[in-house]
PDB file of C-alpha atoms in Angstrom:
ATOM      1  CA  MET A   1      -6.927   3.741  -4.414  1.00  0.00           C
ATOM      2  CA  THR A   2      -4.381   5.775  -6.236  1.00  0.00           C
ATOM      3  CA  ASN A   3      -1.127   6.073  -4.346  1.00  0.00           C
ATOM      4  CA  ALA A   4      -0.013   9.679  -4.448  1.00  0.00           C
ATOM      5  CA  SER A   5       2.665   9.736  -1.802  1.00  0.00           C
ATOM      6  CA  VAL A   6       3.818  13.164  -0.756  1.00  0.00           C
ATOM      7  CA  PRO A   7       7.273  13.863   0.713  1.00  0.00           C
ATOM      8  CA  ALA A   8       7.063  14.799   4.404  1.00  0.00           C
ATOM      9  CA  GLN A   9       8.417  18.336   3.844  1.00  0.00           C
ATOM     10  CA  ASP A  10       5.578  18.982   1.355  1.00  0.00           C
ATOM     11  CA  ALA A  11       2.822  17.546   3.528  1.00  0.00           C
ATOM     12  CA  PRO A  12       1.711  20.797   5.244  1.00  0.00           C
ATOM     13  CA  ARG A  13       1.191  22.512   1.875  1.00  0.00           C
ATOM     14  CA  GLU A  14      -0.493  19.525   0.240  1.00  0.00           C
ATOM     15  CA  TRP A  15      -2.586  18.266   3.141  1.00  0.00           C
ATOM     16  CA  ALA A  16      -4.162  21.122   5.019  1.00  0.00           C
ATOM     17  CA  GLY A  17      -6.469  18.972   7.125  1.00  0.00           C
ATOM     18  CA  PRO A  18      -9.769  20.313   8.419  1.00  0.00           C
ATOM     19  CA  LYS A  19     -10.173  24.077   8.437  1.00  0.00           C
ATOM     20  CA  ALA A  20     -11.300  26.039  11.490  1.00  0.00           C
ATOM     21  CA  GLY A  21     -15.021  25.608  11.903  1.00  0.00           C
ATOM     22  CA  ASP A  22     -15.153  22.320   9.973  1.00  0.00           C
ATOM     23  CA  SER A  23     -16.852  19.498  11.808  1.00  0.00           C
ATOM     24  CA  THR A  24     -15.032  16.195  11.966  1.00  0.00           C
ATOM     25  CA  ALA A  25     -16.900  12.920  12.242  1.00  0.00           C
ATOM     26  CA  GLU A  26     -15.642   9.536  13.394  1.00  0.00           C
ATOM     27  CA  LEU A  27     -14.437   6.991  10.867  1.00  0.00           C
ATOM     28  CA  ARG A  28     -16.972   4.479   9.613  1.00  0.00           C
ATOM     29  CA  ASP A  29     -16.236   0.734   9.544  1.00  0.00           C
ATOM     30  CA  GLU A  30     -15.589   0.888   5.790  1.00  0.00           C
ATOM     31  CA  ASP A  31     -13.074   3.715   6.401  1.00  0.00           C
ATOM     32  CA  ARG A  32     -11.192   1.564   8.902  1.00  0.00           C
ATOM     33  CA  GLN A  33     -11.091  -1.293   6.412  1.00  0.00           C
ATOM     34  CA  MET A  34      -9.913   1.034   3.636  1.00  0.00           C
ATOM     35  CA  ALA A  35      -7.266   2.481   5.998  1.00  0.00           C
ATOM     36  CA  VAL A  36      -5.699  -0.938   6.532  1.00  0.00           C
ATOM     37  CA  HIS A  37      -6.073  -1.971   2.883  1.00  0.00           C
ATOM     38  CA  GLY A  38      -4.501   1.206   1.523  1.00  0.00           C
ATOM     39  CA  PHE A  39      -1.711   1.495   4.076  1.00  0.00           C
ATOM     40  CA  PHE A  40       0.322  -1.501   2.908  1.00  0.00           C
ATOM     41  CA  THR A  41       2.116  -2.446  -0.262  1.00  0.00           C
ATOM     42  CA  PRO A  42       2.387  -6.241  -0.636  1.00  0.00           C
ATOM     43  CA  ALA A  43       6.033  -6.159   0.571  1.00  0.00           C
ATOM     44  CA  GLU A  44       5.106  -4.003   3.591  1.00  0.00           C
ATOM     45  CA  LEU A  45       2.236  -6.335   4.482  1.00  0.00           C
ATOM     46  CA  LEU A  46       4.633  -9.295   4.425  1.00  0.00           C
ATOM     47  CA  GLU A  47       7.060  -7.418   6.700  1.00  0.00           C
ATOM     48  CA  PHE A  48       4.204  -6.479   9.045  1.00  0.00           C
ATOM     49  CA  VAL A  49       2.759 -10.003   9.440  1.00  0.00           C
ATOM     50  CA  ASP A  50       6.255 -11.390  10.057  1.00  0.00           C
ATOM     51  CA  LEU A  51       6.778  -9.105  13.086  1.00  0.00           C
ATOM     52  CA  ALA A  52       6.889 -10.958  16.402  1.00  0.00           C
ATOM     53  CA  ASP A  53       5.044  -8.646  18.790  1.00  0.00           C
ATOM     54  CA  ALA A  54       3.606  -5.188  19.509  1.00  0.00           C
ATOM     55  CA  SER A  55       7.013  -3.619  20.230  1.00  0.00           C
ATOM     56  CA  ALA A  56       8.361  -4.892  16.896  1.00  0.00           C
ATOM     57  CA  ARG A  57       5.293  -3.441  15.142  1.00  0.00           C
ATOM     58  CA  ALA A  58       5.870  -0.065  16.862  1.00  0.00           C
ATOM     59  CA  ALA A  59       9.546  -0.042  15.787  1.00  0.00           C
ATOM     60  CA  TRP A  60       8.560  -0.995  12.225  1.00  0.00           C
ATOM     61  CA  ALA A  61       5.987   1.829  12.157  1.00  0.00           C
ATOM     62  CA  ALA A  62       8.518   4.399  13.397  1.00  0.00           C
ATOM     63  CA  HIS A  63      10.851   3.352  10.577  1.00  0.00           C
ATOM     64  CA  HIS A  64       7.974   3.367   8.075  1.00  0.00           C
ATOM     65  CA  PHE A  65       6.822   6.892   8.919  1.00  0.00           C
ATOM     66  CA  ALA A  66      10.434   8.157   8.858  1.00  0.00           C
ATOM     67  CA  ARG A  67      10.624   7.410   5.105  1.00  0.00           C
ATOM     68  CA  PRO A  68      10.531  10.395   2.743  1.00  0.00           C
ATOM     69  CA  THR A  69       7.188   9.229   1.303  1.00  0.00           C
ATOM     70  CA  ALA A  70       5.383   9.658   4.652  1.00  0.00           C
ATOM     71  CA  PRO A  71       2.719  10.775   5.282  1.00  0.00           C
ATOM     72  CA  ARG A  72       0.995   8.791   2.578  1.00  0.00           C
ATOM     73  CA  ARG A  73      -1.903  10.308   0.681  1.00  0.00           C
ATOM     74  CA  MET A  74      -4.307   8.622  -1.673  1.00  0.00           C
ATOM     75  CA  LYS A  75      -7.420   9.487  -3.586  1.00  0.00           C
ATOM     76  CA  ARG A  76     -10.260   6.982  -3.602  1.00  0.00           C
ATOM     77  CA  VAL A  77     -11.171   5.750  -7.052  1.00  0.00           C
ATOM     78  CA  GLU A  78     -14.441   4.900  -8.751  1.00  0.00           C
ATOM     79  CA  GLY A  79     -16.184   1.950  -7.094  1.00  0.00           C
ATOM     80  CA  GLU A  80     -14.758   2.667  -3.617  1.00  0.00           C
ATOM     81  CA  PRO A  81     -16.730   4.343  -0.826  1.00  0.00           C
ATOM     82  CA  ASP A  82     -16.731   8.156  -1.279  1.00  0.00           C
ATOM     83  CA  ALA A  83     -15.025   7.941  -4.688  1.00  0.00           C
ATOM     84  CA  GLY A  84     -12.820  10.995  -5.196  1.00  0.00           C
ATOM     85  CA  ALA A  85     -12.255  11.567  -1.464  1.00  0.00           C
ATOM     86  CA  SER A  86      -8.711  12.376  -0.342  1.00  0.00           C
ATOM     87  CA  THR A  87      -7.251  10.244   2.419  1.00  0.00           C
ATOM     88  CA  CYS A  88      -4.143  10.636   4.565  1.00  0.00           C
ATOM     89  CA  TRP A  89      -2.267   8.454   7.050  1.00  0.00           C
ATOM     90  CA  SER A  90      -0.158  10.155   9.710  1.00  0.00           C
ATOM     91  CA  PRO A  91       1.695   8.686  12.704  1.00  0.00           C
ATOM     92  CA  SER A  92       0.191   8.671  16.162  1.00  0.00           C
ATOM     93  CA  PRO A  93       1.402   6.946  19.343  1.00  0.00           C
ATOM     94  CA  GLY A  94       0.879   3.199  18.999  1.00  0.00           C
ATOM     95  CA  GLY A  95      -0.770   3.433  15.576  1.00  0.00           C
ATOM     96  CA  PHE A  96      -1.761   5.949  12.936  1.00  0.00           C
ATOM     97  CA  THR A  97      -4.416   8.563  12.292  1.00  0.00           C
ATOM     98  CA  TYR A  98      -6.472   8.149   9.152  1.00  0.00           C
ATOM     99  CA  GLU A  99      -8.329  11.105   7.708  1.00  0.00           C
ATOM    100  CA  VAL A 100     -10.900  11.110   4.923  1.00  0.00           C
ATOM    101  CA  GLN A 101     -11.814  14.393   3.230  1.00  0.00           C
ATOM    102  CA  ALA A 102     -15.009  13.661   1.318  1.00  0.00           C
ATOM    103  CA  ALA A 103     -17.675  15.870  -0.210  1.00  0.00           C
ATOM    104  CA  SER A 104     -19.924  14.977   2.747  1.00  0.00           C
ATOM    105  CA  GLY A 105     -17.325  16.208   5.273  1.00  0.00           C
ATOM    106  CA  THR A 106     -14.159  15.180   7.039  1.00  0.00           C
ATOM    107  CA  ARG A 107     -13.883  11.958   9.043  1.00  0.00           C
ATOM    108  CA  THR A 108     -10.881  11.109  11.157  1.00  0.00           C
ATOM    109  CA  GLY A 109      -9.882   8.431  13.596  1.00  0.00           C
ATOM    110  CA  ARG A 110      -6.972   6.544  15.080  1.00  0.00           C
ATOM    111  CA  LEU A 111      -6.158   2.897  14.472  1.00  0.00           C
ATOM    112  CA  SER A 112      -3.768   1.108  16.804  1.00  0.00           C
ATOM    113  CA  TRP A 113      -1.187  -1.335  15.454  1.00  0.00           C
ATOM    114  CA  THR A 114      -2.914  -4.044  17.501  1.00  0.00           C
ATOM    115  CA  GLU A 115      -6.203  -3.266  15.739  1.00  0.00           C
ATOM    116  CA  VAL A 116      -4.450  -3.336  12.342  1.00  0.00           C
ATOM    117  CA  HIS A 117      -2.743  -6.629  13.222  1.00  0.00           C
ATOM    118  CA  ILE A 118      -6.057  -8.204  14.256  1.00  0.00           C
ATOM    119  CA  GLN A 119      -7.774  -7.042  11.071  1.00  0.00           C
ATOM    120  CA  VAL A 120      -4.962  -8.454   8.920  1.00  0.00           C
ATOM    121  CA  THR A 121      -4.604 -11.789  10.732  1.00  0.00           C
ATOM    122  CA  GLU A 122      -8.375 -12.477  10.645  1.00  0.00           C
ATOM    123  CA  ARG A 123      -8.023 -13.376   6.957  1.00  0.00           C
ATOM    124  CA  LEU A 124      -4.429 -14.614   7.011  1.00  0.00           C
ATOM    125  CA  THR A 125      -4.388 -18.332   6.278  1.00  0.00           C
ATOM    126  CA  PRO A 126      -1.263 -20.431   5.687  1.00  0.00           C
ATOM    127  CA  VAL A 127      -2.102 -20.583   1.965  1.00  0.00           C
ATOM    128  CA  ARG A 128      -2.582 -16.817   1.676  1.00  0.00           C
ATOM    129  CA  TYR A 129       0.617 -16.191   3.632  1.00  0.00           C
ATOM    130  CA  GLY A 130       2.524 -18.565   1.347  1.00  0.00           C
ATOM    131  CA  VAL A 131       1.151 -16.950  -1.797  1.00  0.00           C
ATOM    132  CA  LEU A 132       1.986 -13.461  -0.459  1.00  0.00           C
ATOM    133  CA  ARG A 133       5.556 -14.481   0.433  1.00  0.00           C
ATOM    134  CA  GLN A 134       6.108 -16.228  -2.903  1.00  0.00           C
ATOM    135  CA  ALA A 135       4.650 -13.290  -4.889  1.00  0.00           C
ATOM    136  CA  VAL A 136       6.661 -10.637  -3.021  1.00  0.00           C
ATOM    137  CA  GLU A 137       9.912 -12.599  -3.317  1.00  0.00           C
ATOM    138  CA  ALA A 138       9.357 -13.266  -7.041  1.00  0.00           C
ATOM    139  CA  GLU A 139       8.586  -9.587  -7.663  1.00  0.00           C
ATOM    140  CA  LYS A 140      11.691  -8.523  -5.726  1.00  0.00           C
ATOM    141  CA  ALA A 141      13.934 -10.974  -7.614  1.00  0.00           C
ATOM    142  CA  HIS A 142      12.506  -9.842 -10.942  1.00  0.00           C
ATOM    143  CA  ALA A 143      13.103  -6.162 -10.074  1.00  0.00           C
ATOM    144  CA  ALA A 144      16.719  -6.991  -9.197  1.00  0.00           C
ATOM    145  CA  ALA A 145      17.212  -8.402 -12.705  1.00  0.00           C
ATOM    146  CA  TYR A 146      16.356  -5.072 -14.369  1.00  0.00           C
ATOM    147  CA  THR A 147      18.971  -3.653 -16.745  1.00  0.00           C
ATOM    148  CA  THR A 148      18.726   0.134 -16.597  1.00  0.00           C
ATOM    149  CA  CYS A 149      20.423   0.964 -19.845  1.00  0.00           C
ATOM    150  CA  PRO A 150      20.772  -0.498 -23.333  1.00  0.00           C
ATOM    151  CA  LEU A 151      24.205  -1.938 -22.569  1.00  0.00           C
ATOM    152  CA  PRO A 152      25.135  -4.708 -23.412  1.00  0.00           C
ATOM    153  CA  TYR A 153      22.607  -4.349 -26.259  1.00  0.00           C
ATOM    154  CA  ARG A 154      23.764  -2.738 -29.484  1.00  0.00           C
ATOM    155  CA  THR A 155      21.013  -0.086 -29.572  1.00  0.00           C
ATOM    156  CA  ALA A 156      18.207   1.237 -27.402  1.00  0.00           C
ATOM    157  CA  GLU A 157      15.723  -0.345 -29.807  1.00  0.00           C
ATOM    158  CA  ALA A 158      17.367  -3.746 -29.389  1.00  0.00           C
ATOM    159  CA  TRP A 159      17.260  -3.315 -25.586  1.00  0.00           C
ATOM    160  CA  ASN A 160      13.570  -2.444 -25.837  1.00  0.00           C
ATOM    161  CA  ASP A 161      12.722  -5.351 -28.120  1.00  0.00           C
ATOM    162  CA  LEU A 162      14.932  -8.033 -26.569  1.00  0.00           C
ATOM    163  CA  PHE A 163      14.725  -7.104 -22.886  1.00  0.00           C
ATOM    164  CA  TYR A 164      12.478  -4.306 -21.702  1.00  0.00           C
ATOM    165  CA  ARG A 165       9.143  -5.350 -23.207  1.00  0.00           C
ATOM    166  CA  SER A 166       9.286  -8.894 -21.863  1.00  0.00           C
ATOM    167  CA  TRP A 167      10.698  -7.685 -18.535  1.00  0.00           C
ATOM    168  CA  SER A 168       7.892  -5.125 -18.241  1.00  0.00           C
ATOM    169  CA  ARG A 169       5.183  -7.688 -19.079  1.00  0.00           C
ATOM    170  CA  ARG A 170       6.531 -10.078 -16.451  1.00  0.00           C
ATOM    171  CA  SER A 171       6.808  -7.238 -13.925  1.00  0.00           C
ATOM    172  CA  ALA A 172       3.155  -6.299 -14.423  1.00  0.00           C
ATOM    173  CA  ALA A 173       2.050  -9.935 -14.009  1.00  0.00           C
ATOM    174  CA  LEU A 174       4.070 -10.306 -10.796  1.00  0.00           C
ATOM    175  CA  SER A 175       2.709  -7.028  -9.444  1.00  0.00           C
ATOM    176  CA  LEU A 176      -0.845  -8.195 -10.155  1.00  0.00           C
ATOM    177  CA  ARG A 177      -0.181 -11.463  -8.312  1.00  0.00           C
ATOM    178  CA  SER A 178       1.256  -9.755  -5.212  1.00  0.00           C
ATOM    179  CA  THR A 179      -1.599  -7.224  -5.191  1.00  0.00           C
ATOM    180  CA  ALA A 180      -4.123 -10.063  -5.425  1.00  0.00           C
ATOM    181  CA  ALA A 181      -2.440 -11.668  -2.397  1.00  0.00           C
ATOM    182  CA  LEU A 182      -2.695  -8.375  -0.479  1.00  0.00           C
ATOM    183  CA  ASN A 183      -6.378  -8.049  -1.469  1.00  0.00           C
ATOM    184  CA  ALA A 184      -7.103 -11.561  -0.208  1.00  0.00           C
ATOM    185  CA  ILE A 185      -5.602 -10.760   3.212  1.00  0.00           C
ATOM    186  CA  ALA A 186      -6.580  -7.083   3.629  1.00  0.00           C
ATOM    187  CA  PRO A 187      -9.479  -6.493   1.227  1.00  0.00           C
ATOM    188  CA  ALA A 188     -10.904  -3.108   0.326  1.00  0.00           C
ATOM    189  CA  ALA A 189     -14.353  -2.169   1.627  1.00  0.00           C
ATOM    190  CA  VAL A 190     -15.722  -3.117  -1.781  1.00  0.00           C
ATOM    191  CA  ALA A 191     -13.756  -6.325  -2.021  1.00  0.00           C
ATOM    192  CA  HIS A 192     -12.252  -7.580  -5.234  1.00  0.00           C
ATOM    193  CA  PRO A 193     -12.888 -11.269  -5.880  1.00  0.00           C
ATOM    194  CA  SER A 194     -10.299 -13.450  -4.213  1.00  0.00           C
ATOM    195  CA  LEU A 195      -8.168 -15.416  -6.663  1.00  0.00           C
ATOM    196  CA  PHE A 196      -7.321 -18.106  -4.089  1.00  0.00           C
TER     197      PHE A 196
END
């Protein structure tokens, strides 16, 4: 999925939802799986699995949907069910509503945080949890080491050659590792091979 988050104030213009007269079908099982897979970044998944109970998950969700990037929109990519379909997550009491606008029609449904938690923890093993935690923490520490300008380097070219290229390569590798951990715990409907 391609993450194309839309600021909340722009959501009504960007995401019109079903038009009057459109029929809306229920989500399919693969839609529910894609909803959970696409909802989380690796860091958000780690936060979510670390929550103690349903009330903590509800508080986390309220904070999550209050961010300027909510509601989240994505477009399904080649190889995923209904490639090219637009999807949207929006808050609902005790969970979220997931909507898929595909060429075949609109499907919508609600997933509770309990349902999401069950789906995530079905595949959460101690090894996968450890790899996710290690990958997220390494990615966060690497991001904190970023130098935003050429200083203390003599020129922008020196900054690029001596710092940015190697930093960027390492950042991409760490991002791939944390995404692989997310995919192992909350796979897409067309699952990518698990690396561990």
